[in-house]
C-alpha positions as a Python dict, from the first residue, in 0.01 Angstrom:
ca = {
    (1, 'M'): (0, 0, 0),
    (2, 'T'): (136, 348, -87),
    (3, 'A'): (179, 596, 195),
    (4, 'S'): (-92, 861, 197),
    (5, 'I'): (-1, 1063, 508),
    (6, 'L'): (315, 1253, 603),
    (7, 'L'): (385, 1284, 978),
    (8, 'C'): (650, 1527, 1101),
    (9, 'A'): (763, 1472, 1461),
    (10, 'D'): (1089, 1508, 1652),
    (11, 'S'): (1306, 1202, 1708),
    (12, 'E'): (1200, 1155, 2070),
    (13, 'S'): (831, 1156, 1977),
    (14, 'V'): (893, 912, 1691),
    (15, 'L'): (1064, 671, 1931),
    (16, 'R'): (801, 728, 2202),
    (17, 'P'): (464, 778, 2027),
    (18, 'E'): (287, 798, 2365),
    (19, 'L'): (421, 1154, 2389),
    (20, 'M'): (184, 1238, 2103),
    (21, 'G'): (-107, 1042, 2251),
    (22, 'L'): (-37, 732, 2039),
    (23, 'S'): (42, 490, 2318),
    (24, 'G'): (131, 141, 2198),
    (25, 'E'): (175, 242, 1833),
    (26, 'R'): (461, 139, 1606),
    (27, 'L'): (491, 422, 1358),
    (28, 'D'): (749, 242, 1146),
    (29, 'A'): (502, -43, 1087),
    (30, 'Q'): (232, 175, 928),
    (31, 'D'): (256, 139, 550),
    (32, 'W'): (13, 429, 501),
    (33, 'L'): (234, 670, 696),
    (34, 'S'): (566, 842, 607),
    (35, 'V'): (746, 971, 916),
    (36, 'F'): (1018, 1237, 918),
    (37, 'A'): (1201, 1394, 1211),
    (38, 'E'): (1388, 1657, 1010),
    (39, 'G'): (1194, 1932, 839),
    (40, 'L'): (1434, 1962, 545),
    (41, 'H'): (1390, 1598, 449),
    (42, 'A'): (1014, 1618, 502),
    (43, 'R'): (986, 1916, 267),
    (44, 'A'): (1190, 1748, -3),
    (45, 'F'): (978, 1434, 15),
    (46, 'F'): (644, 1616, 29),
    (47, 'K'): (732, 1845, -261),
    (48, 'K'): (846, 1575, -501),
    (49, 'S'): (615, 1286, -416),
    (50, 'D'): (253, 1259, -523),
    (51, 'K'): (179, 987, -267),
    (52, 'P'): (112, 1187, 54),
    (53, 'T'): (-219, 1368, 23),
    (54, 'E'): (-202, 1520, 372),
    (55, 'A'): (62, 1624, 625),
    (56, 'W'): (43, 1635, 1006),
    (57, 'V'): (308, 1853, 1169),
    (58, 'V'): (361, 1783, 1540),
    (59, 'S'): (724, 1896, 1573),
    (60, 'S'): (1066, 1842, 1417),
    (61, 'D'): (1432, 1831, 1513),
    (62, 'D'): (1535, 2139, 1316),
    (63, 'V'): (1238, 2367, 1237),
    (64, 'D'): (965, 2530, 1442),
    (65, 'S'): (644, 2335, 1383),
    (66, 'I'): (430, 2622, 1253),
    (67, 'N'): (707, 2736, 1018),
    (68, 'L'): (743, 2382, 887),
    (69, 'A'): (368, 2350, 835),
    (70, 'A'): (360, 2679, 643),
    (71, 'A'): (654, 2571, 428),
    (72, 'L'): (491, 2238, 344),
    (73, 'K'): (174, 2418, 239),
    (74, 'R'): (373, 2651, 13),
    (75, 'D'): (566, 2357, -135),
    (76, 'A'): (253, 2156, -217),
    (77, 'P'): (-59, 2376, -202),
    (78, 'R'): (-268, 2099, -360),
    (79, 'H'): (-232, 1887, -46),
    (80, 'R'): (-378, 1949, 300),
    (81, 'V'): (-148, 2043, 587),
    (82, 'F'): (-250, 2040, 954),
    (83, 'L'): (-58, 2173, 1251),
    (84, 'V'): (-89, 1961, 1566),
    (85, 'A'): (-70, 2166, 1886),
    (86, 'F'): (-135, 2013, 2227),
    (87, 'R'): (-174, 2362, 2376),
    (88, 'S'): (-357, 2609, 2157),
    (89, 'S'): (-419, 2982, 2186),
    (90, 'G'): (-593, 3258, 1997),
    (91, 'S'): (-257, 3386, 1872),
    (92, 'L'): (-161, 3046, 1735),
    (93, 'K'): (-495, 3011, 1559),
    (94, 'S'): (-443, 3349, 1395),
    (95, 'R'): (-94, 3251, 1279),
    (96, 'V'): (-224, 2925, 1135),
    (97, 'S'): (-492, 3110, 942),
    (98, 'A'): (-249, 3374, 816),
    (99, 'A'): (-3, 3108, 697),
    (100, 'G'): (-268, 2935, 487),
    (101, 'I'): (-242, 2612, 687),
    (102, 'D'): (-555, 2400, 647),
    (103, 'G'): (-631, 2352, 1013),
    (104, 'L'): (-518, 2322, 1375),
    (105, 'L'): (-562, 1990, 1556),
    (106, 'D'): (-553, 1938, 1931),
    (107, 'R'): (-438, 1611, 2088),
    (108, 'A'): (-780, 1441, 2080),
    (109, 'Q'): (-844, 1544, 1719),
    (110, 'F'): (-499, 1425, 1613),
    (111, 'V'): (-541, 1085, 1781),
    (112, 'E'): (-887, 1047, 1628),
    (113, 'R'): (-752, 1139, 1284),
    (114, 'Y'): (-470, 887, 1315),
    (115, 'R'): (-710, 618, 1434),
    (116, 'S'): (-955, 665, 1149),
    (117, 'C'): (-682, 668, 885),
    (118, 'K'): (-541, 345, 1017),
    (119, 'L'): (-886, 186, 1023),
    (120, 'G'): (-939, 302, 666),
    (121, 'A'): (-605, 158, 554),
    (122, 'R'): (-677, -176, 719),
    (123, 'S'): (-1023, -196, 564),
    (124, 'S'): (-881, -109, 221),
    (125, 'R'): (-636, -397, 249),
    (126, 'T'): (-916, -630, 352),
    (127, 'Q'): (-1136, -523, 62),
    (128, 'A'): (-848, -556, -183),
    (129, 'A'): (-785, -910, -67),
    (130, 'S'): (-1155, -1001, -85),
    (131, 'P'): (-1351, -740, -279),
    (132, 'K'): (-1683, -922, -276),
    (133, 'A'): (-1705, -1046, 80),
    (134, 'T'): (-1562, -970, 421),
    (135, 'P'): (-1395, -1274, 581),
    (136, 'A'): (-1588, -1429, 867),
    (137, 'R'): (-1278, -1395, 1083),
    (138, 'P'): (-917, -1278, 1051),
    (139, 'S'): (-685, -1481, 834),
    (140, 'G'): (-470, -1702, 1050),
    (141, 'A'): (-724, -1683, 1331),
    (142, 'S'): (-699, -2057, 1382),
    (143, 'S'): (-357, -2003, 1535),
    (144, 'V'): (-514, -1806, 1820),
    (145, 'P'): (-631, -2021, 2111),
    (146, 'G'): (-1007, -2030, 2113),
    (147, 'A'): (-1031, -1853, 1777),
    (148, 'D'): (-1321, -2073, 1669),
    (149, 'S'): (-1537, -1947, 1954),
    (150, 'E'): (-1836, -1725, 1885),
    (151, 'F'): (-1682, -1463, 2112),
    (152, 'L'): (-1367, -1411, 1903),
    (153, 'R'): (-1564, -1415, 1579),
    (154, 'G'): (-1780, -1138, 1720),
    (155, 'L'): (-1469, -934, 1798),
    (156, 'D'): (-1336, -943, 1440),
    (157, 'L'): (-1308, -577, 1348),
    (158, 'G'): (-1098, -573, 1039),
    (159, 'G'): (-984, -908, 902),
    (160, 'S'): (-614, -857, 973),
    (161, 'S'): (-405, -1120, 1144),
    (162, 'S'): (-122, -883, 1233),
    (163, 'K'): (-71, -781, 1593),
    (164, 'Q'): (7, -435, 1465),
    (165, 'A'): (-363, -397, 1389),
    (166, 'S'): (-434, -392, 1760),
    (167, 'V'): (-429, -14, 1773),
    (168, 'P'): (-689, 217, 1620),
    (169, 'Q'): (-660, 471, 1348),
    (170, 'A'): (-786, 818, 1298),
    (171, 'G'): (-946, 996, 1014),
    (172, 'V'): (-841, 1223, 744),
    (173, 'S'): (-1072, 1094, 475),
    (174, 'T'): (-1416, 1235, 408),
    (175, 'A'): (-1736, 1044, 469),
    (176, 'Q'): (-1748, 968, 96),
    (177, 'D'): (-1393, 831, 106),
    (178, 'A'): (-1450, 621, 417),
    (179, 'P'): (-1472, 245, 362),
    (180, 'A'): (-1817, 95, 354),
    (181, 'R'): (-1746, -86, 681),
    (182, 'L'): (-1718, 247, 862),
    (183, 'S'): (-2087, 315, 854),
    (184, 'G'): (-2299, 529, 1084),
    (185, 'S'): (-2134, 747, 1343),
    (186, 'T'): (-1787, 615, 1269),
    (187, 'A'): (-1796, 750, 916),
    (188, 'C'): (-1947, 1074, 1046),
    (189, 'R'): (-1663, 1114, 1293),
    (190, 'V'): (-1410, 1056, 1017),
    (191, 'S'): (-1552, 1348, 823),
    (192, 'G'): (-1640, 1559, 1126),
    (193, 'R'): (-1309, 1604, 1308),
    (194, 'G'): (-1185, 1876, 1079),
    (195, 'A'): (-1085, 2222, 1185),
    (196, 'S'): (-1427, 2370, 1138),
    (197, 'G'): (-1606, 2112, 1349),
    (198, 'E'): (-1915, 2133, 1129),
    (199, 'G'): (-2120, 1815, 1110),
    (200, 'R'): (-1931, 1663, 1402),
    (201, 'Q'): (-2098, 1376, 1579),
    (202, 'A'): (-2102, 1330, 1956),
    (203, 'F'): (-1789, 1276, 2161),
    (204, 'V'): (-1823, 915, 2280),
    (205, 'L'): (-1660, 843, 2617),
    (206, 'V'): (-1662, 471, 2703),
    (207, 'V'): (-1586, 360, 3060),
    (208, 'A'): (-1456, 2, 3074),
    (209, 'S'): (-1247, -235, 3282),
    (210, 'A'): (-1142, -597, 3288),
    (211, 'S'): (-1310, -688, 3616),
    (212, 'G'): (-1617, -614, 3821),
    (213, 'G'): (-1609, -378, 4117),
    (214, 'S'): (-1364, -131, 3963),
    (215, 'G'): (-1607, 162, 3987),
    (216, 'K'): (-1715, 187, 3622),
    (217, 'S'): (-2076, 280, 3692),
    (218, 'T'): (-1981, 548, 3945),
    (219, 'V'): (-1719, 703, 3717),
    (220, 'A'): (-1951, 691, 3415),
    (221, 'A'): (-2236, 853, 3606),
    (222, 'L'): (-2018, 1130, 3748),
    (223, 'A'): (-1851, 1189, 3411),
    (224, 'A'): (-2194, 1241, 3253),
    (225, 'V'): (-2289, 1484, 3532),
    (226, 'F'): (-1970, 1685, 3474),
    (227, 'A'): (-2017, 1690, 3097),
    (228, 'Q'): (-2372, 1817, 3143),
    (229, 'G'): (-2250, 2081, 3387),
    (230, 'M'): (-1990, 2198, 3134),
    (231, 'G'): (-2270, 2280, 2892),
    (232, 'H'): (-2264, 1972, 2671),
    (233, 'R'): (-2590, 1801, 2580),
    (234, 'T'): (-2506, 1472, 2748),
    (235, 'L'): (-2647, 1120, 2735),
    (236, 'L'): (-2556, 860, 2997),
    (237, 'M'): (-2596, 526, 2822),
    (238, 'D'): (-2578, 210, 3036),
    (239, 'A'): (-2435, -69, 2820),
    (240, 'D'): (-2382, -301, 3117),
    (241, 'L'): (-2645, -522, 2960),
    (242, 'Q'): (-2687, -755, 3256),
    (243, 'F'): (-2651, -563, 3582),
    (244, 'G'): (-2631, -195, 3486),
    (245, 'D'): (-2733, 54, 3756),
    (246, 'A'): (-2584, 381, 3628),
    (247, 'S'): (-2930, 530, 3580),
    (248, 'A'): (-3011, 485, 3950),
    (249, 'M'): (-2684, 656, 4046),
    (250, 'V'): (-2797, 982, 3887),
    (251, 'G'): (-3143, 955, 4040),
    (252, 'A'): (-3326, 896, 3710),
    (253, 'K'): (-3697, 828, 3759),
    (254, 'S'): (-3845, 568, 3521),
    (255, 'P'): (-3577, 621, 3255),
    (256, 'R'): (-3613, 484, 2904),
    (257, 'A'): (-3431, 152, 2867),
    (258, 'L'): (-3195, 38, 2594),
    (259, 'D'): (-3418, -250, 2487),
    (260, 'E'): (-3711, -12, 2440),
    (261, 'V'): (-3509, 204, 2202),
    (262, 'V'): (-3384, -98, 2008),
    (263, 'D'): (-3745, -217, 1975),
    (264, 'G'): (-3857, 112, 1823),
    (265, 'A'): (-3902, 369, 2099),
    (266, 'S'): (-3749, 713, 2053),
    (267, 'L'): (-3431, 816, 2231),
    (268, 'P'): (-3459, 1040, 2537),
    (269, 'S'): (-3431, 1410, 2460),
    (270, 'P'): (-3138, 1622, 2584),
    (271, 'E'): (-3196, 1763, 2932),
    (272, 'E'): (-3172, 2134, 3014),
    (273, 'G'): (-3101, 2092, 3384),
    (274, 'D'): (-2805, 1980, 3591),
    (275, 'L'): (-2836, 1606, 3522),
    (276, 'P'): (-2782, 1429, 3189),
    (277, 'A'): (-3037, 1240, 2985),
    (278, 'V'): (-3029, 868, 3065),
    (279, 'L'): (-3067, 549, 2863),
    (280, 'A'): (-3093, 269, 3118),
    (281, 'A'): (-2978, -92, 3095),
    (282, 'P'): (-3240, -350, 2992),
    (283, 'A'): (-3457, -490, 3268),
    (284, 'R'): (-3433, -850, 3145),
    (285, 'L'): (-3098, -1029, 3154),
    (286, 'E'): (-3195, -1259, 2869),
    (287, 'D'): (-3199, -960, 2630),
    (288, 'S'): (-2828, -890, 2669),
    (289, 'E'): (-2704, -1099, 2374),
    (290, 'R'): (-2970, -960, 2140),
    (291, 'L'): (-2892, -602, 2234),
    (292, 'A'): (-2512, -627, 2203),
    (293, 'S'): (-2522, -618, 1825),
    (294, 'A'): (-2764, -323, 1828),
    (295, 'L'): (-2538, -90, 2028),
    (296, 'P'): (-2366, 71, 1726),
    (297, 'G'): (-2700, 179, 1582),
    (298, 'V'): (-2809, 332, 1911),
    (299, 'V'): (-2482, 525, 1943),
    (300, 'D'): (-2520, 645, 1583),
    (301, 'R'): (-2873, 770, 1645),
    (302, 'A'): (-2783, 939, 1971),
    (303, 'G'): (-2488, 1114, 1808),
    (304, 'A'): (-2725, 1333, 1608),
    (305, 'S'): (-2887, 1481, 1922),
    (306, 'F'): (-2613, 1486, 2187),
    (307, 'D'): (-2271, 1649, 2220),
    (308, 'V'): (-2131, 1388, 2460),
    (309, 'I'): (-2234, 1024, 2508),
    (310, 'V'): (-2092, 856, 2820),
    (311, 'V'): (-2120, 477, 2796),
    (312, 'N'): (-2099, 248, 3097),
    (313, 'T'): (-1995, -110, 3014),
    (314, 'G'): (-2021, -447, 3186),
    (315, 'P'): (-1741, -649, 3346),
    (316, 'F'): (-1783, -951, 3116),
    (317, 'W'): (-1615, -885, 2783),
    (318, 'G'): (-1809, -958, 2467),
    (319, 'E'): (-1901, -817, 2130),
    (320, 'Q'): (-2034, -496, 2280),
    (321, 'H'): (-1686, -398, 2399),
    (322, 'A'): (-1548, -433, 2046),
    (323, 'V'): (-1816, -227, 1874),
    (324, 'L'): (-1806, 43, 2143),
    (325, 'A'): (-1426, 69, 2132),
    (326, 'E'): (-1444, 111, 1756),
    (327, 'R'): (-1679, 409, 1796),
    (328, 'A'): (-1521, 562, 2106),
    (329, 'S'): (-1350, 899, 2102),
    (330, 'R'): (-1181, 800, 2429),
    (331, 'V'): (-1198, 493, 2654),
    (332, 'L'): (-1138, 526, 3028),
    (333, 'F'): (-996, 184, 3116),
    (334, 'L'): (-1026, 150, 3494),
    (335, 'I'): (-797, -54, 3717),
    (336, 'D'): (-881, -88, 4086),
    (337, 'Q'): (-652, -156, 4382),
    (338, 'R'): (-657, -535, 4354),
    (339, 'S'): (-360, -706, 4193),
    (340, 'S'): (-609, -934, 4018),
    (341, 'S'): (-760, -629, 3848),
    (342, 'L'): (-422, -529, 3706),
    (343, 'Q'): (-359, -883, 3586),
    (344, 'A'): (-704, -901, 3429),
    (345, 'S'): (-636, -570, 3253),
    (346, 'K'): (-322, -714, 3095),
    (347, 'H'): (-521, -1015, 2971),
    (348, 'A'): (-792, -790, 2830),
    (349, 'L'): (-539, -580, 2641),
    (350, 'E'): (-373, -891, 2501),
    (351, 'L'): (-718, -997, 2378),
    (352, 'C'): (-757, -657, 2213),
    (353, 'G'): (-432, -714, 2028),
    (354, 'R'): (-533, -1059, 1905),
    (355, 'C'): (-875, -947, 1790),
    (356, 'G'): (-794, -609, 1640),
    (357, 'I'): (-983, -401, 1897),
    (358, 'P'): (-848, -44, 1878),
    (359, 'T'): (-649, 66, 2183),
    (360, 'T'): (-516, 409, 2081),
    (361, 'P'): (-812, 591, 2246),
    (362, 'F'): (-757, 400, 2573),
    (363, 'L'): (-664, 605, 2878),
    (364, 'Y'): (-564, 378, 3164),
    (365, 'V'): (-682, 497, 3505),
    (366, 'V'): (-607, 357, 3851),
    (367, 'N'): (-914, 412, 4069),
    (368, 'R'): (-941, 462, 4447),
    (369, 'C'): (-589, 598, 4492),
    (370, 'K'): (-486, 720, 4839),
    (371, 'R'): (-187, 722, 5066),
    (372, 'G'): (-75, 366, 5131),
    (373, 'A'): (-289, 215, 4854),
    (374, 'P'): (-145, -105, 4697),
    (375, 'L'): (-135, 36, 4342),
    (376, 'S'): (-36, 372, 4197),
    (377, 'S'): (-22, 498, 3843),
    (378, 'I'): (352, 423, 3835),
    (379, 'D'): (292, 59, 3932),
    (380, 'A'): (27, 20, 3663),
    (381, 'S'): (242, 193, 3402),
    (382, 'C'): (529, -48, 3468),
    (383, 'A'): (294, -347, 3443),
    (384, 'L'): (151, -212, 3116),
    (385, 'K'): (495, -166, 2958),
    (386, 'G'): (523, 207, 2999),
    (387, 'A'): (170, 312, 2902),
    (388, 'S'): (49, 646, 3037),
    (389, 'V'): (-171, 594, 3344),
    (390, 'A'): (-381, 849, 3534),
    (391, 'E'): (-520, 833, 3888),
    (392, 'L'): (-861, 889, 4046),
    (393, 'K'): (-866, 958, 4419),
    (394, 'D'): (-1049, 745, 4672),
    (395, 'G'): (-1369, 925, 4767),
    (396, 'G'): (-1437, 712, 5072),
    (397, 'R'): (-1774, 586, 5199),
    (398, 'A'): (-1953, 899, 5084),
    (399, 'V'): (-1922, 787, 4722),
    (400, 'D'): (-2104, 459, 4780),
    (401, 'E'): (-2366, 615, 5005),
    (402, 'L'): (-2458, 916, 4793),
    (403, 'M'): (-2438, 740, 4456),
    (404, 'A'): (-2653, 454, 4586),
    (405, 'A'): (-2908, 716, 4689),
    (406, 'G'): (-2900, 880, 4346),
    (407, 'M'): (-2748, 1204, 4479),
    (408, 'P'): (-2442, 1280, 4263),
    (409, 'L'): (-2483, 1659, 4298),
    (410, 'D'): (-2440, 1630, 4674),
    (411, 'L'): (-2114, 1447, 4617),
    (412, 'V'): (-1998, 1722, 4381),
    (413, 'R'): (-2107, 1997, 4621),
    (414, 'D'): (-1894, 1847, 4898),
    (415, 'E'): (-1585, 1854, 4674),
    (416, 'N'): (-1529, 1484, 4720),
    (417, 'P'): (-1171, 1386, 4621),
    (418, 'L'): (-1305, 1152, 4353),
    (419, 'C'): (-1505, 1436, 4196),
    (420, 'V'): (-1211, 1677, 4198),
    (421, 'S'): (-970, 1427, 4040),
    (422, 'L'): (-1227, 1312, 3784),
    (423, 'E'): (-1301, 1667, 3673),
    (424, 'N'): (-930, 1737, 3632),
    (425, 'L'): (-906, 1427, 3416),
    (426, 'L'): (-1211, 1516, 3207),
    (427, 'A'): (-1083, 1870, 3150),
    (428, 'D'): (-811, 1723, 2928),
    (429, 'I'): (-1044, 1480, 2749),
    (430, 'L'): (-1381, 1636, 2677),
    (431, 'P'): (-1430, 1896, 2405),
    (432, 'E'): (-1426, 2262, 2499),
    (433, 'A'): (-1726, 2360, 2710),
    (434, 'R'): (-2017, 2529, 2538),
    (435, 'E'): (-2104, 2851, 2722),
    (436, 'D'): (-2429, 2896, 2529),
    (437, 'R'): (-2559, 2555, 2638),
    (438, 'R'): (-2487, 2569, 3009),
    (439, 'P'): (-2795, 2558, 3227),
    (440, 'P'): (-2910, 2918, 3288),
    (441, 'A'): (-2825, 2912, 3657),
    (442, 'H'): (-2470, 2796, 3578),
    (443, 'A'): (-2414, 3058, 3311),
    (444, 'A'): (-2548, 3336, 3533),
    (445, 'C'): (-2328, 3245, 3828),
    (446, 'F'): (-2005, 3148, 3652),
    (447, 'G'): (-2030, 3257, 3289),
    (448, 'D'): (-1731, 3489, 3334),
    (449, 'I'): (-1478, 3213, 3410),
    (450, 'P'): (-1501, 2973, 3111),
    (451, 'G'): (-1138, 2867, 3142),
    (452, 'K'): (-1138, 2792, 3513),
    (453, 'R'): (-988, 2451, 3586),
    (454, 'H'): (-1263, 2353, 3829),
    (455, 'G'): (-1536, 2545, 3648),
    (456, 'A'): (-1786, 2261, 3622),
    (457, 'L'): (-1729, 2160, 3982),
    (458, 'A'): (-1775, 2518, 4102),
    (459, 'R'): (-2088, 2569, 3896),
    (460, 'L'): (-2249, 2249, 4017),
    (461, 'R'): (-2154, 2321, 4379),
    (462, 'R'): (-2296, 2673, 4355),
    (463, 'R'): (-2613, 2543, 4189),
    (464, 'A'): (-2661, 2281, 4462),
    (465, 'S'): (-2616, 2541, 4736),
    (466, 'C'): (-2867, 2773, 4568),
    (467, 'L'): (-3127, 2497, 4578),
    (468, 'C'): (-3081, 2428, 4948),
}
């Protein structure tokens, strides 16, 4: 396959892709990507070759990134050039516009673009090998223990037997260019992550883990509350198809259930208040297998009405984890304080590699951290071969008591350590807050501090105190 993307990054970032948000990637193994650390060599290649149709400039060893991006655009104006900046500003945006550069990408947009491009390249190879039919499972799958099981067949995402396909890819192609397999919201995200943001689908935040009891439901529920408080039209979707209770944690009264929507009912409408809209888990356990295959369609439909979709998942891995990971903008992969949880996480990630489940959007998070806790982010990072790992603080008994009572706003109002650490984490993940969509009380009280680090926490705490 001919390379279609030029990536400019300094030598350290090329050797350690996790510095660019591409944890676990092998850049030299991507046949669709040409990587250069020196700007002079990148310009010579981009100017003379017709293969790269787009350039991503993160950094270089010898030229300032914005100057390199401007030079590439002058050298080959027929191709698109994007500057990747992990910290943006109004001044930088003005310089990008003045230089004629096609767009400015933040970290999340860059990772998403990379992920979609890699998915597109893998699908193109699959279609070229079998243009009339998609293989029932990856070639060489028989060499994987248990590959004949229904579970592994359900996790086939791309038909590639290479372990290098274990990490996702992000999108530069338009919806028309996207492979047929990337239907629904995935294709929309491929076309919608451009600089303008027009037509963008919802930001999908999936909360997952490899074992039960890690705190997925609590984190998912609180994440949805924070996203709603930031001004995003938020849907909390409980995809724990057997024992989901996220809807009860936010105090939802008679919420619409996932099975009802799959059977033809309309999705819940975006809420205007402090709590997100909720799509509850099915009431009947026997519906779980039937509903797993319907999850992509529900996410696609919800993406047209919501800005952020927070998805809670179950502890037992199945097809739903594969289809949700494929559509996720980010995945919070939780690890609790048990050594068995860390070991189970390693097994789950090995499974992702064997089955082609994308792992680039994964953010590994150690939950319930406190002084003297058995595991820290450093311990988990070492066990996961150097992957970046974040921490969530232990909120104590108050978390279980208030979330069980459906009172998340009380937990936020009290500045619980879990809430503070989770908001700090979400501030680097979720899209920029929408001032015009914040609940009126929030905008009136704190509309003048849109960039405040704990803005959502402060607004929710103030709102809760006003109601008392």
